[in-house]
Tab-separated table of C-alpha atoms in Angstrom:
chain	number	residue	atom	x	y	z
A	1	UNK	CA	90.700	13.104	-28.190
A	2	UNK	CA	91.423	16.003	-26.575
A	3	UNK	CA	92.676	20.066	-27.057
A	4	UNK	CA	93.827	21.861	-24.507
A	5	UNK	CA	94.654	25.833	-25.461
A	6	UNK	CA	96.244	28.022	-23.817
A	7	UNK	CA	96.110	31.817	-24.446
A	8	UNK	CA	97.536	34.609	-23.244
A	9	UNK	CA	95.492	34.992	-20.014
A	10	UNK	CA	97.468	32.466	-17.625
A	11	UNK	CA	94.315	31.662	-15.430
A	12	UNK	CA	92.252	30.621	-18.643
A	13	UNK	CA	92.191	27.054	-19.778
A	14	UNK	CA	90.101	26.239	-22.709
A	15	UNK	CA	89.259	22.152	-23.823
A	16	UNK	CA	87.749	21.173	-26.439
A	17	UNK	CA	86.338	17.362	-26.497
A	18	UNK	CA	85.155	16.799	-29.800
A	19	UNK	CA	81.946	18.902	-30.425
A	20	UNK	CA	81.909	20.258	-26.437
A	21	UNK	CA	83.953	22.899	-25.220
A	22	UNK	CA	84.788	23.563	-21.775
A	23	UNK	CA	86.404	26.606	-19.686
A	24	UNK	CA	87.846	25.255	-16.443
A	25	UNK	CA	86.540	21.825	-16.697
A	26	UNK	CA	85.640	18.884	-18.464
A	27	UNK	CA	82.773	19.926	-20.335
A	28	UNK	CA	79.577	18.158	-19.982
A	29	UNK	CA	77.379	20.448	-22.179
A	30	UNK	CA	78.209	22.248	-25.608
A	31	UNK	CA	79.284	25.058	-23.577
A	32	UNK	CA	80.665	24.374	-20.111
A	33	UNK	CA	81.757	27.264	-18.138
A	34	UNK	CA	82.985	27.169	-14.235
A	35	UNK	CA	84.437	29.083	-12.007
A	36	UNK	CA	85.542	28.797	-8.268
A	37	UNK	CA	84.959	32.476	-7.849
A	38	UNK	CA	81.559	33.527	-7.429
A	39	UNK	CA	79.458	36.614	-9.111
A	40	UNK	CA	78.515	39.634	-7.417
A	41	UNK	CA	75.357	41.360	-9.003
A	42	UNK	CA	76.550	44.969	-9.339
A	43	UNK	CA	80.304	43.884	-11.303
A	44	UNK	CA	80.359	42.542	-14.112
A	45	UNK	CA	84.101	41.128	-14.344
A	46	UNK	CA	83.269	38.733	-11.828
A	47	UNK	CA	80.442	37.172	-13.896
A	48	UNK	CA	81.529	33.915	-15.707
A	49	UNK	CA	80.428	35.112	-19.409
A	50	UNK	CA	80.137	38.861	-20.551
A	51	UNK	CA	78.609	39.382	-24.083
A	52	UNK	CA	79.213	43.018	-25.311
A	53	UNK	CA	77.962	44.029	-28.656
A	54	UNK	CA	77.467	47.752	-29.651
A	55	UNK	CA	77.743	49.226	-25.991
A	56	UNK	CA	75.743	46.989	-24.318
A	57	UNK	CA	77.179	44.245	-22.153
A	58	UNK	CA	75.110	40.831	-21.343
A	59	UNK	CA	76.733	38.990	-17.967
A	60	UNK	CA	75.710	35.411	-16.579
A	61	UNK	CA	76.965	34.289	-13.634
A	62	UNK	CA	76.065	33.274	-9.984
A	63	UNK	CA	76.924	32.195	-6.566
A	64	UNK	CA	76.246	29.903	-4.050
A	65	UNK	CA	72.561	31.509	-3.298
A	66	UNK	CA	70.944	32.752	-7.159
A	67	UNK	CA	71.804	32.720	-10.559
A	68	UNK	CA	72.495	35.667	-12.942
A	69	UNK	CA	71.183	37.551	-16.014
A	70	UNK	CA	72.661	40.918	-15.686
A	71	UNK	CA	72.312	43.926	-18.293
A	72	UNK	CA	74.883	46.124	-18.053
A	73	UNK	CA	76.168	49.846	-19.393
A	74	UNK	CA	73.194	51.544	-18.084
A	75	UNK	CA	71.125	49.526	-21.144
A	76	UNK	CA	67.686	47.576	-20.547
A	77	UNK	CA	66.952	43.771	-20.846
A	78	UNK	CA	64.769	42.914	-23.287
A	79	UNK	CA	63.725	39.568	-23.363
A	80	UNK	CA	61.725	38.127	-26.760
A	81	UNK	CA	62.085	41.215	-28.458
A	82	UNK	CA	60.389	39.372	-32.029
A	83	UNK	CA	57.217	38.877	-29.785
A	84	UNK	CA	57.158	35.268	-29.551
A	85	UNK	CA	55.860	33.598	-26.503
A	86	UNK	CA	57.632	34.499	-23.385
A	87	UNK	CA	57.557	31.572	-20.945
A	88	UNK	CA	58.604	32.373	-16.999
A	89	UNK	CA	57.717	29.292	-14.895
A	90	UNK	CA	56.002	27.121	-17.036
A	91	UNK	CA	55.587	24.442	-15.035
A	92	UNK	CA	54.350	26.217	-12.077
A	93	UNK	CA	56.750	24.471	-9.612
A	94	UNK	CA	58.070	27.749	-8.148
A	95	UNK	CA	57.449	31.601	-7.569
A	96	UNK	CA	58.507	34.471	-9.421
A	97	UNK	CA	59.772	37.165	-7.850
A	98	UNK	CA	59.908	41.283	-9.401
A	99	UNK	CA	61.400	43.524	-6.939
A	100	UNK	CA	61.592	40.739	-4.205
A	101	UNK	CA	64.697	37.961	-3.940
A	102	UNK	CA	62.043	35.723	-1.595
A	103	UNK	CA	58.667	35.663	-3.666
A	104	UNK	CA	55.977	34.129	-1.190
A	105	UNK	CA	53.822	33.751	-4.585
A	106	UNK	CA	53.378	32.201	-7.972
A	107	UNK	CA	53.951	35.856	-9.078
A	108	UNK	CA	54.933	38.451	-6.322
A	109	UNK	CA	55.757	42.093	-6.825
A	110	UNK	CA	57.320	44.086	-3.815
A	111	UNK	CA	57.489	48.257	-4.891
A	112	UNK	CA	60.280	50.033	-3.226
A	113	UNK	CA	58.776	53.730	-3.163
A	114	UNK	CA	55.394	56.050	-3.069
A	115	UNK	CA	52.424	54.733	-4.445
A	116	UNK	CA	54.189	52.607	-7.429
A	117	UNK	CA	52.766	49.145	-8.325
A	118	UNK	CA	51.844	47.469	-11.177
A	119	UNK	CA	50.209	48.814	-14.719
A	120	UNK	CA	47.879	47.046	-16.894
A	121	UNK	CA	48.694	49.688	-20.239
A	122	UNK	CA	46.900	49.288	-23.130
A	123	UNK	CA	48.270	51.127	-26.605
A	124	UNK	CA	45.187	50.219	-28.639
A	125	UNK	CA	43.227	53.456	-29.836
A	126	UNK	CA	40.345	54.075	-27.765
A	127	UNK	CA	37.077	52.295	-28.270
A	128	UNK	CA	33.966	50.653	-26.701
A	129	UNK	CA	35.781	47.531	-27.021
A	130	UNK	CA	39.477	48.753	-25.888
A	131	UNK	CA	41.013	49.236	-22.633
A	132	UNK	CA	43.471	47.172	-20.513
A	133	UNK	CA	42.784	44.530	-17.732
A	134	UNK	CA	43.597	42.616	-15.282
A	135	UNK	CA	41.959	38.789	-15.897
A	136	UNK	CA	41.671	36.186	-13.132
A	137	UNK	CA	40.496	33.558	-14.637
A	138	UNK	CA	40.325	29.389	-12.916
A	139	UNK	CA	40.444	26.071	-14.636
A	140	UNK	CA	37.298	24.306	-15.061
A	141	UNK	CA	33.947	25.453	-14.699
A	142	UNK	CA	32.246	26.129	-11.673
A	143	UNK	CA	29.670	23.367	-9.586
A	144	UNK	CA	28.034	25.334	-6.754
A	145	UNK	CA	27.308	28.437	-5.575
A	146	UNK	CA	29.621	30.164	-3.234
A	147	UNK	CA	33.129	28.765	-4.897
A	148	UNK	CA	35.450	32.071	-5.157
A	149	UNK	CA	36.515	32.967	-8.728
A	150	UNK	CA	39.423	35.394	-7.387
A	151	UNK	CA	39.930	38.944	-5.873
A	152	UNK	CA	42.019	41.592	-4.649
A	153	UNK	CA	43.586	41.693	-1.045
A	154	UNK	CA	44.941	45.042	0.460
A	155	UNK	CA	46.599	44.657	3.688
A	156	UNK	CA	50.240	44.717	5.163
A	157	UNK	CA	53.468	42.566	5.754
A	158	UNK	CA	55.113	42.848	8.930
A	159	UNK	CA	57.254	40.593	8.518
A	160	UNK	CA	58.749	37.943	6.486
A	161	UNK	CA	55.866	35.186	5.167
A	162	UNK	CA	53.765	37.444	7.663
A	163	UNK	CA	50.803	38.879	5.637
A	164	UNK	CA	47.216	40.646	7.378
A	165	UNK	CA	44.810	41.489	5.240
A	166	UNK	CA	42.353	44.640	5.918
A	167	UNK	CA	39.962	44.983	2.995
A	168	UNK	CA	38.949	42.197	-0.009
A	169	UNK	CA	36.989	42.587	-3.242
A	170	UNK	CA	36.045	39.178	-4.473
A	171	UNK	CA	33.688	37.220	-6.752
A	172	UNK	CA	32.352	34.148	-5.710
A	173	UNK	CA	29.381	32.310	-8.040
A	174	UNK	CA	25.836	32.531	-7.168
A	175	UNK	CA	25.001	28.795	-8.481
A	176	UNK	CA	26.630	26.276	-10.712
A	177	UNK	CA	27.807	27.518	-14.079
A	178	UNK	CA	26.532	25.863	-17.468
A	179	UNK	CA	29.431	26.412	-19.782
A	180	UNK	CA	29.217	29.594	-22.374
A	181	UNK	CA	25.086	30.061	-20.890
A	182	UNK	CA	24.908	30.823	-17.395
A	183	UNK	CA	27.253	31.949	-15.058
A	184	UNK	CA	25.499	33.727	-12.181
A	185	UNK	CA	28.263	35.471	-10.094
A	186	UNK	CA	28.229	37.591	-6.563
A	187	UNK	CA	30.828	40.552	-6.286
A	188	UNK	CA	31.331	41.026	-2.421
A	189	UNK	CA	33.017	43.662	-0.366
A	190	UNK	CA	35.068	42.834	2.572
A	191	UNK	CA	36.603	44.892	5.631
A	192	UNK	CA	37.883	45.125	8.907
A	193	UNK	CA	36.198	47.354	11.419
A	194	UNK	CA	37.867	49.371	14.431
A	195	UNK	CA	38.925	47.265	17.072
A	196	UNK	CA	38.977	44.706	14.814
A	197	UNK	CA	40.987	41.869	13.289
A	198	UNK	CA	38.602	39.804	11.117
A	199	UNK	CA	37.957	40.855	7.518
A	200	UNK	CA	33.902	40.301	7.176
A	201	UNK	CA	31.306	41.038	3.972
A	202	UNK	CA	29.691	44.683	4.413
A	203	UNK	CA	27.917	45.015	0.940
A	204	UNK	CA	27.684	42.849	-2.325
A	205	UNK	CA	26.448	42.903	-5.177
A	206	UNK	CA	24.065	40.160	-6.221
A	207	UNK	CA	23.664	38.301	-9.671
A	208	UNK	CA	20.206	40.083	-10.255
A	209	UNK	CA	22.298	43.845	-10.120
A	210	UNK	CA	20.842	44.571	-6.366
A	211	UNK	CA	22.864	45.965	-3.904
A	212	UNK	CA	22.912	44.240	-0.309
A	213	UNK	CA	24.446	45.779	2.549
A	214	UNK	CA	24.628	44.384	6.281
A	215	UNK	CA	22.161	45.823	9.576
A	216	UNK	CA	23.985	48.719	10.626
A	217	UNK	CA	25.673	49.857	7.374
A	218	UNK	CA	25.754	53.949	7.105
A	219	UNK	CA	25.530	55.482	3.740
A	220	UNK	CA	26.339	59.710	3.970
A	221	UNK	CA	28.171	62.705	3.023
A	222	UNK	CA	29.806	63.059	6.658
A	223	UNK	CA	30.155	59.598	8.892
A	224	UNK	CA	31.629	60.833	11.539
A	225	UNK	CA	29.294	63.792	11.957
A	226	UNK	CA	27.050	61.508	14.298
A	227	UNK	CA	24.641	61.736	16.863
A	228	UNK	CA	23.246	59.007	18.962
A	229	UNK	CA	19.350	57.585	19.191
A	230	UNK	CA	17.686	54.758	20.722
A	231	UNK	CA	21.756	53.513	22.075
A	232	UNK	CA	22.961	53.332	18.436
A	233	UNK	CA	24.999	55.469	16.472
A	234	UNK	CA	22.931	57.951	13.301
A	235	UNK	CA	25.130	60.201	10.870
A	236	UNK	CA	23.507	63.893	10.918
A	237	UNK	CA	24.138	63.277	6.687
A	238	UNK	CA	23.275	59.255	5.897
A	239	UNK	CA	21.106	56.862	6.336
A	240	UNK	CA	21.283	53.075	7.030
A	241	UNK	CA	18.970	49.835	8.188
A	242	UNK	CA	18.830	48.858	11.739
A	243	UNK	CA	17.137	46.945	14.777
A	244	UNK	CA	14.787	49.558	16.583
A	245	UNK	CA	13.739	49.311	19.738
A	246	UNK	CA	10.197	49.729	18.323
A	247	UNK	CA	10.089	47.267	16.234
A	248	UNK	CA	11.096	43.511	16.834
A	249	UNK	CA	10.420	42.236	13.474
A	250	UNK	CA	12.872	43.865	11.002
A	251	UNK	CA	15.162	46.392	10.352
A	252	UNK	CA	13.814	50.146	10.672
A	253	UNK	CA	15.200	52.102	8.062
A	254	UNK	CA	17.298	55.530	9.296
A	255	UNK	CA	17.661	58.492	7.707
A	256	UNK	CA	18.797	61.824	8.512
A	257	UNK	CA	19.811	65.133	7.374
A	258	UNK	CA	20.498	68.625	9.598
A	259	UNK	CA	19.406	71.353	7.420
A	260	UNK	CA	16.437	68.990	6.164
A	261	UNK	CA	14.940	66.833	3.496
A	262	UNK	CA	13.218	67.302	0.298
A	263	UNK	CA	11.539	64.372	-1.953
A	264	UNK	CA	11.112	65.024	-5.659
A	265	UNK	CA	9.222	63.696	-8.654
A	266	UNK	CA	9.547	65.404	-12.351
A	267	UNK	CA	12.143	67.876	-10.957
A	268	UNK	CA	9.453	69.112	-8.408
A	269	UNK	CA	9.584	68.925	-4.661
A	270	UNK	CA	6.874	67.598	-3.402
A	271	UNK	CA	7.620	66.414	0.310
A	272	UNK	CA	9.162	68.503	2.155
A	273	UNK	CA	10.644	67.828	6.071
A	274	UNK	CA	12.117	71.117	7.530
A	275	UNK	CA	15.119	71.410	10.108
A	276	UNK	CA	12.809	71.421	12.838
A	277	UNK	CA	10.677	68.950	11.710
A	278	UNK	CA	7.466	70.527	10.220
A	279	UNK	CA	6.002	69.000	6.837
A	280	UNK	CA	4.830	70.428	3.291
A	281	UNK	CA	3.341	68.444	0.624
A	282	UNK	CA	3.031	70.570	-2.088
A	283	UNK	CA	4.836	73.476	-0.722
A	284	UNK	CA	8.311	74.393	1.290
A	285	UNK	CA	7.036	76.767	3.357
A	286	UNK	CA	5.287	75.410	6.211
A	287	UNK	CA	4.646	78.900	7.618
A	288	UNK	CA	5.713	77.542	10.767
A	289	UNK	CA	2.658	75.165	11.313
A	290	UNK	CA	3.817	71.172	11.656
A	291	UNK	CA	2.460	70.275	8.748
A	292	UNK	CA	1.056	72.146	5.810
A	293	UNK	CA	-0.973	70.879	2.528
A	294	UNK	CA	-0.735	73.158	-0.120
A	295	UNK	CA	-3.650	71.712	-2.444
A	296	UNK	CA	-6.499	69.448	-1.991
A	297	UNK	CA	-6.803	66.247	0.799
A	298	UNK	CA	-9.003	63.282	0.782
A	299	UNK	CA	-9.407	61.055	4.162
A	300	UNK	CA	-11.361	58.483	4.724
A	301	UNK	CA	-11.172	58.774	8.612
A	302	UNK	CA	-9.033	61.881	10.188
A	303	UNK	CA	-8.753	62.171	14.091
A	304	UNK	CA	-7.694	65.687	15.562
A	305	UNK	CA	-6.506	65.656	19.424
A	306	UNK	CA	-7.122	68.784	21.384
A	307	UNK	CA	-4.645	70.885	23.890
A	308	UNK	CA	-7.187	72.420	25.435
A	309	UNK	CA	-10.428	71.717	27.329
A	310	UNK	CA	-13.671	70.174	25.491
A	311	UNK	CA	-16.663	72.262	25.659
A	312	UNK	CA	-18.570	70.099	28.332
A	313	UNK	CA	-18.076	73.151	30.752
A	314	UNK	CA	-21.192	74.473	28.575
A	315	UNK	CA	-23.530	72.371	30.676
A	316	UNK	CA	-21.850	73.322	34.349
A	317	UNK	CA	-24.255	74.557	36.649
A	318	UNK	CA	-21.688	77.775	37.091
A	319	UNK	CA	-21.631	78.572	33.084
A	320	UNK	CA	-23.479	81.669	32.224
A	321	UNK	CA	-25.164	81.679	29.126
A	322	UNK	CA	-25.578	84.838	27.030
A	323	UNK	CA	-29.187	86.048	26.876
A	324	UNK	CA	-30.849	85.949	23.836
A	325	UNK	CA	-31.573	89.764	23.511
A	326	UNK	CA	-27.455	89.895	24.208
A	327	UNK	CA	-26.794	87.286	21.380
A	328	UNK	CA	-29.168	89.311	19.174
A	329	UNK	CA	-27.207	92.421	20.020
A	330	UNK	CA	-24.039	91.248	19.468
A	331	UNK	CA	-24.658	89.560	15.829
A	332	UNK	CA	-26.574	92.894	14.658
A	333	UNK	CA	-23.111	94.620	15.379
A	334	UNK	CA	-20.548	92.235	14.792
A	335	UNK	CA	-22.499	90.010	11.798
A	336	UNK	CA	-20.739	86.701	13.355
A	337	UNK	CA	-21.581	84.894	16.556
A	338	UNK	CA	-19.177	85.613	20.008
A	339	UNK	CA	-16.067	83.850	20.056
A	340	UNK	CA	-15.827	82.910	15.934
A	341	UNK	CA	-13.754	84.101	13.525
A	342	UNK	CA	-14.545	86.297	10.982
A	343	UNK	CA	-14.407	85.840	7.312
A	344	UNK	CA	-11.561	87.983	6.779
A	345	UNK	CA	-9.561	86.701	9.745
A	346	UNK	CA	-10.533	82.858	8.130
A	347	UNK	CA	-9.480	83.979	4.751
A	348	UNK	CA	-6.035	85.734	5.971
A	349	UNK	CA	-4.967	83.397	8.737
A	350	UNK	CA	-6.950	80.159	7.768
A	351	UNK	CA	-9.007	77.452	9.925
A	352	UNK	CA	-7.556	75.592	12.975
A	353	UNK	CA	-9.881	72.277	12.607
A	354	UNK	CA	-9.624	71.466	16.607
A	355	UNK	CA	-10.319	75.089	17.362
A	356	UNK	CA	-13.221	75.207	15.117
A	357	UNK	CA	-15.177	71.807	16.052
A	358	UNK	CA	-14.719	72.403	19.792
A	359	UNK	CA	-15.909	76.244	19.230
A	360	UNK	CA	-19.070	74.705	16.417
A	361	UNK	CA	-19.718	71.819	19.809
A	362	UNK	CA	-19.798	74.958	22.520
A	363	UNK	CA	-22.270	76.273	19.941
A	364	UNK	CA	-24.751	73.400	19.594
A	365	UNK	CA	-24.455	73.016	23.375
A	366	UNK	CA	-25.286	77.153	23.765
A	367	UNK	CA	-27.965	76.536	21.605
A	368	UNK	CA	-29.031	73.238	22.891
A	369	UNK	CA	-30.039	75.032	26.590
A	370	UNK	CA	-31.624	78.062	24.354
A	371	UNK	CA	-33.660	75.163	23.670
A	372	UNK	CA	-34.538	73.602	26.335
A	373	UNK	CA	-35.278	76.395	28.207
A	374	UNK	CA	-37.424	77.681	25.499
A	375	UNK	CA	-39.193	74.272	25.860
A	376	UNK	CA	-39.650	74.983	29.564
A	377	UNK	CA	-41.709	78.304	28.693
A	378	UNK	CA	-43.435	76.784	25.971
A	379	UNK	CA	-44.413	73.889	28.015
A	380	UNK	CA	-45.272	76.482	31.268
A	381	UNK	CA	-47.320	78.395	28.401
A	382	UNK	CA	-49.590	74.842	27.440
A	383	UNK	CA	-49.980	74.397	31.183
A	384	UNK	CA	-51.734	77.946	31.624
A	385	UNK	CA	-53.348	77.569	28.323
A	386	UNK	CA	-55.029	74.638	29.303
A	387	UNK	CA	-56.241	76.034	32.493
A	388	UNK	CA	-58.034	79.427	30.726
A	389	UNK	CA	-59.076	76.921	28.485
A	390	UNK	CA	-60.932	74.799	31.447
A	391	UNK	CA	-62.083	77.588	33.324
A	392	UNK	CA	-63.364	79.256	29.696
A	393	UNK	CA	-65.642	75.720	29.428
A	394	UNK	CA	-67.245	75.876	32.407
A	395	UNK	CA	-69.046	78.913	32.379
C-alpha cells in the first residue's frame, strides 16, 4: 500500500510505503530524500534537507563530487556535544581532510594564512603531571633496533601529491623492546644542507642521554662569522670535531673564540688563552709574556730552546777574557758579576730561564779558563820549584 501527498509546494511529492517515507522517490531507507538538482556549499536552499531550530540552520546535501554537512546562520558545528566517542574514519579505509578537499593522508591539515596550524590545548590546571601532547604511538611492540617509532617532517608542497621534505625529528629504537621493561629509544635530527637535496642525520641523541653529532658539525654564537684553516671552514665563536691534516687517526677537536678563552672551576678562572694567544694559569694577565704561571710548577723534565747564540764563543781563540784584577774590580763596585742581573732588577722584572742558564754556562766556561790558566802557572811554578829544589841538593 501506498500514500502519495501532495502539498502546497507543486514540485514536492511525498510517499509513504508503510513504515518508509520517501521525497522524490521510492524510498529505500526510513528516510529517502533525492533530488536531481545538486547542492552548492555556500546556499543553503539548494541543499536537500535544512533543519532550523532556534536560529541555527543544519543543511545536508551534495553533488556529483562530495557530500554535505553544512552549519549555517553564522553558528558553529558541534559534533558529540554529550562527549561520547567521536568516530571519523573508523575503519581507516580513507583520509580525512581539515582545510583540504584532496587529503593525501590518514589525517591532513592544509592552513590557509600566517603561521596557523594545529593546537594541542590542554584546560587542566597546571601541574607536574599536566600539559597537552601530541602522542604517536604504533601497534605492537618493537623487535630490533633501528625500526622508526614516528616523527615530524617540515618541508614544502609544490604541487599536488608533490611533497620535499627539508628537516626531520624522529625516534627510532636502539634494540628490541621487552614490553612495560625496556624500551631503549634514539631521538635523531635530520637536515638538508646547501646545495643539497637529501635530508641526512646531523646529531642524535642516544638511549644512554649522550649527545652525538657528525665530523664537521659547528656548535657557536655566530656560524657564519668564519675563517678558514688547514682548507676547512672554523667559526671565530664555535667549535666542532674534524679530520686534521695532522692527525690521521681521529677527529681533532676545534675550538675558537676572537676576543679569547677562559676555563673555570668553582667560579674561578683558572686557564686563561688571550686574543693573541698568550697563556695564564692562575692569572689573566699574562703581562705580555706567552705564557705566565701565577703560583707554583712541578716538571719532571722541562726543555727551554734559545733565540740566541750558546755560549761556546767563550772558548774562541778571539774571546777576551776579563782579567782577574778587572773581575775583582768590577764585583767590589757593582756587588754582582758583569753581565747578571741584579737582585732588584730579578725581583721587579723576574728571571728569563734561557737567558739565565746560557749567561750561568758563559760563567762556568769564564771561570773554567781562569782555571786552567791558573793551572798553567801553578804547574810553571812546580817546574821551577823543582829545579831550586835540585840545584839546593847538590851543594
Amino acid at each position: 500500500m501506498a500514500i502519495c501527498l501532495f502539498p502546497l509546494f507543486s514540485q514536492a511529492q511525498i510517499t509513504q510505503t508503510f513504515d518508509k517515507v520517501g521525497i522524490g522517490t521510492a524510498p529505500v531507507n526510513l528516510l529517502h530524500v533525492v533530488s536531481a538538482t545538486e547542492a552548492t556549499s555556500g546556499s543553503i536552499n539548494t541543499y536537500n534537507v535544512n533543519i532550523s531550530q532556534g536560529g541555527s540552520a543544519l543543511a545536508l546535501g551534495g553533488n556529483a563530487s562530495y557530500s554535505y554537512l553544512q552549519s549555517f546562520n553564522s553558528k558553529p558545528l558541534q559534533i558529540n556535544l554529550a562527549g561520547n566517542n567521536t568516530l571519523l574514519n573508523a575503519a581507516g579505509l580513507g583520509n580525512v581532510g581539515i582545510g583540504t578537499a584532496n587529503p593525501a593522508f590518514p589525517l591532513h591539515v592544509v592552513t590557509a594564512s600566517g603561521a596557523s596550524g594545529i593546537t594541542a590545548q590542554s584546560t587542566v590546571a597546571y601541574s607536574a603531571n599536566s600539559g597537552a601532547f601530541v602522542r604517536l604511538y604504533n601497534s605492537g611492540t618493537p623487535t630490533a633496533a633501528n625500526q622508526r617509532l614516528g616523527g615530524v617532517l617540515f618541508g614544502s608542497n609544490p604541487d599536488v601529491g608533490v611533497y620535499r621534505t627539508g628537516a626531520q625529528i624522529e625516534a627510532i629504537t636502539a634494540g628490541a623492546w621487552t614490553d612495560g621493561t625496556i624500551h631503549p629509544t634514539v631521538l635523531r635530527f635530520l637536515t638538508v644542507r646547501q646545495g643539497s637535496s637529501v635530508v641526512a642525520e646531523r646529531m642524535r641523541i642516544n638511549d644512554e642521554g649522550n649527545i652525538l653529532v657528525a665530523q664537521g658539525t659547528q656548535f657557536g654564537v655566530a656560524l657564519t662569522d668564519r675563517f678558514t684553516y688547514d682548507s676547512k671552514i672554523q667559526p671565530h665563536y664555535g667549535m666542532q670535531w674534524i679530520m686534521d691534516s695532522w692527525n690521521s687517526n681521529g677527529p681533532t677537536l676545534w675550538t675558537a673564540a676572537y676576543g679569547g678563552m677562559k676555563f673555570f672551576t668553582q667560579g674561578t678562572s683558572r686557564v686563561t688563552i688571550t686574543g693573541s694567544g698568550n697563556v695564564g694559569i692562575g692569572t689573566d694577565d699574562t703581562k705580555g709574556y706567552k705564557f705566565a704561571v701565577n703560583g707554583d710548577a712541578m716538571f719532571t723534565k722541562i726543555k727551554v730552546k734559545t733565540y740566541t747564540s750558546w755560549p761556546d764563543y767563550v772558548f774562541a781563540d778571539d774571546y777576551q777574557l776579563p782579567a782577574l784584577s778587572e773581575l775583582a774590580g768590577y764585583i767590589q763596585q757593582h756587588k754582582h758579576l758583569p753581565d747578571m742581573p741584579t737582585a732588584a732588577n730579578v725581583e721587579k722584572e723576574g728571571l728569563d730561564v734561557a737567558e739565565m742558564n746560557k749567561k750561568l754556562l758563559q760563567k762556568v766556561e769564564e771561570l773554567t779558563l781562569y782555571i786552567i790558566s791558573l793551572n798553567k802557572k801553578n804547574e810553571t811554578l812546580e817546574q821551577r820549584l823543582s829545579g831550586l829544589e835540585l840545584q839546593a841538593s847538590k851543594k
